[in-house]
Short mmCIF file of C-alpha atoms in Angstrom, two decimals:
data_model
loop_
_atom_site.label_atom_id
_atom_site.label_comp_id
_atom_site.label_asym_id
_atom_site.label_seq_id
_atom_site.Cartn_x
_atom_site.Cartn_y
_atom_site.Cartn_z
CA MET A 1 120.60 107.00 99.30
CA GLU A 2 121.32 110.61 100.09
CA PRO A 3 120.58 112.90 97.12
CA VAL A 4 123.52 113.47 94.81
CA ILE A 5 124.35 116.21 92.32
CA LEU A 6 125.12 115.44 88.67
CA THR A 7 126.50 117.91 86.16
CA THR A 8 126.75 118.16 82.40
CA GLY A 9 128.48 120.73 80.27
CA ARG A 10 125.62 123.19 80.73
CA LEU A 11 123.40 121.83 83.47
CA ARG A 12 123.20 120.91 87.13
CA LEU A 13 120.94 118.07 88.32
CA ARG A 14 119.99 118.10 92.00
CA ALA A 15 117.22 117.11 94.36
CA LEU A 16 114.17 119.34 94.27
CA THR A 17 113.59 121.66 97.25
CA PRO A 18 110.53 123.63 98.44
CA ALA A 19 112.05 126.71 96.80
CA ASP A 20 111.40 125.02 93.44
CA THR A 21 107.65 124.71 93.96
CA ASP A 22 106.68 127.73 91.86
CA ASP A 23 108.97 126.66 89.00
CA VAL A 24 107.57 123.14 88.92
CA ASN A 25 103.98 124.33 89.22
CA ALA A 26 104.43 126.82 86.39
CA ALA A 27 106.08 124.31 84.05
CA CYS A 28 103.39 121.71 84.70
CA GLN A 29 100.62 124.05 83.54
CA ASP A 30 101.75 123.20 80.00
CA PRO A 31 98.97 121.17 78.32
CA ASP A 32 101.54 118.97 76.58
CA ILE A 33 103.14 117.93 79.86
CA GLN A 34 99.73 117.17 81.33
CA ARG A 35 98.70 115.24 78.23
CA TRP A 36 101.74 113.04 77.78
CA THR A 37 102.93 112.44 81.35
CA THR A 38 101.18 110.94 84.36
CA ILE A 39 101.09 114.15 86.42
CA PRO A 40 97.65 115.23 87.63
CA SER A 41 95.47 117.28 85.31
CA PRO A 42 94.50 119.94 86.14
CA TYR A 43 97.77 120.52 87.97
CA GLU A 44 97.56 122.62 91.12
CA ARG A 45 100.21 124.10 93.36
CA ARG A 46 99.40 121.54 96.03
CA HIS A 47 100.47 118.80 93.62
CA ALA A 48 103.90 120.39 93.26
CA GLU A 49 104.15 120.82 97.03
CA GLU A 50 103.26 117.18 97.70
CA PHE A 51 105.67 115.90 95.08
CA ILE A 52 108.60 118.03 96.28
CA LYS A 53 108.04 117.71 100.03
CA LEU A 54 106.86 114.09 100.27
CA LEU A 55 107.08 111.89 97.19
CA ALA A 56 110.48 112.84 95.79
CA PRO A 57 112.31 112.68 99.16
CA ALA A 58 110.66 109.32 99.93
CA GLY A 59 111.95 107.94 96.64
CA TRP A 60 115.53 108.87 97.52
CA ARG A 61 115.14 107.56 101.06
CA ASN A 62 113.67 104.22 100.01
CA GLY A 63 115.77 103.70 96.90
CA THR A 64 112.68 103.39 94.69
CA GLU A 65 112.84 106.61 92.67
CA TYR A 66 115.57 109.17 92.11
CA THR A 67 114.20 112.54 90.99
CA PHE A 68 116.36 115.45 89.88
CA GLY A 69 115.44 119.05 89.20
CA VAL A 70 117.44 120.53 86.34
CA GLN A 71 118.85 124.03 86.21
CA ARG A 72 121.63 125.75 84.31
CA ARG A 73 125.05 125.45 85.91
CA GLU A 74 125.12 129.19 86.60
CA GLY A 75 121.86 128.90 88.56
CA GLY A 76 118.36 130.12 87.89
CA PRO A 77 114.98 128.38 87.84
CA VAL A 78 114.28 124.68 87.47
CA ILE A 79 113.79 124.16 83.73
CA ALA A 80 113.20 120.40 83.67
CA ALA A 81 112.89 117.29 85.78
CA VAL A 82 114.00 113.70 85.31
CA SER A 83 113.57 110.56 87.37
CA LEU A 84 114.76 106.99 87.51
CA HIS A 85 111.98 104.73 88.75
CA HIS A 86 110.29 101.29 88.70
CA PRO A 87 113.38 99.23 89.51
CA ARG A 88 112.96 95.54 88.70
CA SER A 89 115.49 92.79 88.06
CA GLY A 90 118.31 95.19 87.33
CA THR A 91 116.19 97.39 85.02
CA TRP A 92 115.28 101.00 85.71
CA GLU A 93 112.96 103.29 83.77
CA VAL A 94 113.60 106.95 82.96
CA GLY A 95 110.96 109.67 82.74
CA TYR A 96 111.32 113.38 82.06
CA TRP A 97 109.75 116.70 81.16
CA THR A 98 111.14 120.04 80.04
CA ALA A 99 109.51 123.44 80.47
CA LYS A 100 108.10 124.58 77.13
CA GLU A 101 110.35 127.62 76.70
CA HIS A 102 113.50 125.51 77.16
CA ARG A 103 112.78 122.78 74.60
CA GLY A 104 114.75 122.35 71.41
CA LEU A 105 118.08 123.31 73.00
CA GLY A 106 119.40 119.81 73.60
CA TYR A 107 119.18 120.09 77.37
CA MET A 108 117.26 116.87 77.98
CA THR A 109 119.61 114.80 75.85
CA GLU A 110 122.41 115.89 78.20
CA VAL A 111 120.23 115.14 81.21
CA VAL A 112 119.18 111.65 80.11
CA THR A 113 122.76 110.73 79.28
CA ALA A 114 123.91 111.89 82.72
CA VAL A 115 121.24 109.95 84.62
CA ALA A 116 121.87 106.88 82.45
CA ARG A 117 125.53 106.91 83.48
CA PHE A 118 124.45 107.36 87.09
CA ALA A 119 122.08 104.38 86.76
CA PHE A 120 124.74 102.12 85.26
CA THR A 121 127.71 103.13 87.39
CA THR A 122 126.11 103.92 90.77
CA LEU A 123 122.86 101.94 90.85
CA GLY A 124 124.27 98.92 89.04
CA ALA A 125 121.50 98.97 86.44
CA LEU A 126 121.76 96.34 83.71
CA ARG A 127 119.25 98.03 81.41
CA LEU A 128 117.54 101.42 81.27
CA GLU A 129 114.09 101.60 79.69
CA TRP A 130 112.12 104.49 78.22
CA ARG A 131 108.38 104.34 77.63
CA ALA A 132 106.07 106.88 76.05
CA GLU A 133 102.53 106.75 74.76
CA VAL A 134 102.38 106.03 71.05
CA GLY A 135 102.14 109.42 69.37
CA ASN A 136 104.47 111.27 71.74
CA ALA A 137 106.91 111.99 68.93
CA GLY A 138 108.92 114.55 70.90
CA SER A 139 109.76 112.13 73.67
CA ARG A 140 110.66 109.43 71.16
CA ALA A 141 112.97 111.72 69.19
CA LEU A 142 114.74 112.73 72.38
CA ALA A 143 115.15 109.12 73.54
CA GLU A 144 116.65 108.15 70.20
CA LYS A 145 119.06 111.09 70.33
CA ALA A 146 120.18 109.84 73.76
CA GLY A 147 120.95 106.43 72.25
CA PHE A 148 117.86 104.41 73.12
CA ALA A 149 116.91 101.65 70.68
CA VAL A 150 113.14 101.61 70.20
CA GLU A 151 112.12 97.96 70.53
CA GLY A 152 108.41 98.01 69.77
CA VAL A 153 104.93 98.71 71.11
CA LEU A 154 103.45 97.42 74.35
CA ARG A 155 99.68 97.08 74.16
CA ALA A 156 98.03 98.68 77.20
CA GLY A 157 101.55 99.24 78.50
CA LEU A 158 100.99 102.65 80.08
CA LEU A 159 98.38 103.64 82.64
CA ASN A 160 97.77 107.39 82.42
CA LYS A 161 94.96 109.06 84.36
CA GLY A 162 92.95 105.88 84.65
CA ILE A 163 93.24 104.87 80.98
CA LEU A 164 95.46 102.10 79.61
CA ARG A 165 97.31 103.26 76.52
CA ASP A 166 99.66 101.62 74.03
CA CYS A 167 103.24 102.75 74.47
CA TRP A 168 106.56 102.63 72.71
CA ILE A 169 109.38 101.00 74.63
CA GLY A 170 113.08 101.52 74.14
CA ALA A 171 116.20 100.52 75.99
CA LEU A 172 119.72 101.69 76.62
CA LEU A 173 122.44 99.26 77.72
CA PRO A 174 125.72 100.08 79.46
CA SER A 175 127.61 99.02 76.34
CA ASP A 176 125.74 101.69 74.35
CA LEU A 177 127.62 104.26 76.43
CA GLY A 178 130.91 102.38 76.38
CA LEU A 179 130.42 101.19 79.97
CA PRO A 180 131.00 97.68 81.36
CA THR A 181 128.04 95.59 82.46
CA ALA A 182 127.83 93.40 85.54
CA CYS A 183 126.55 90.42 83.55
CA PRO A 184 127.61 89.09 80.15
CA TYR A 185 125.14 89.73 77.35
CA LEU A 186 124.53 87.19 74.58
CA PRO A 187 122.39 88.77 71.83
CA ALA A 188 120.11 86.51 69.82
CA PRO A 189 121.45 85.72 66.33
CA PRO A 190 119.77 87.92 63.68
CA ARG A 191 118.53 84.84 61.84
CA ASP A 192 116.62 83.71 64.93
CA ILE A 193 115.05 87.15 65.36
CA ALA A 194 114.01 87.23 61.71
CA ALA A 195 112.61 83.70 61.84
CA GLY A 196 110.08 84.59 64.53
CA PRO A 197 108.46 82.11 66.94
CA ARG A 198 108.79 78.42 66.36
CA GLU A 199 106.50 75.59 67.32
CA ALA A 200 107.12 74.52 70.87
CA PRO A 201 108.50 71.00 71.29
CA GLY A 202 106.02 68.52 72.67
CA ARG A 203 104.86 64.93 72.60
CA THR A 204 103.50 63.39 69.45
#
């Protein structure tokens, strides 16, 4: 797919370009971004160059990852980044970071909602997942504001810098945004969820 541009009320989401290298490199010096995301640590300018020149364009070209740089609609520096990645069986995963000085303004909630709509309407996603290491309360709060239902904890569900970590997992469905889905969805009855696992049938 050729890169596309998405907009929200305040923001413009577009493919990253080499001109964004300094912005990305500066934002990724934040210890919190290095701690909670899978970017390299320490983060060097060459990492930003490789990501912007090679990895992000390859994702668009191959249809395996769609990365957007985020800036205000009136222009200015890249203040955040978001990607859709790990496609499998109609499910995509969303990941994001926001530069420290631009947090707490509601920008990423707008961004995640925009890319979710893109995933459901353009990519045909059936489900959008969010994962974050247990303890990353900021990411969880943002996901919940964007409508994700936190479904539980995956043991050793996140590999970050060579270490397996437990992670929260949440999901957003097209219906959560008032959008149609390509396949009918039949939720499990609440009584079956509450009852838990049953003994498997077998021979006596």
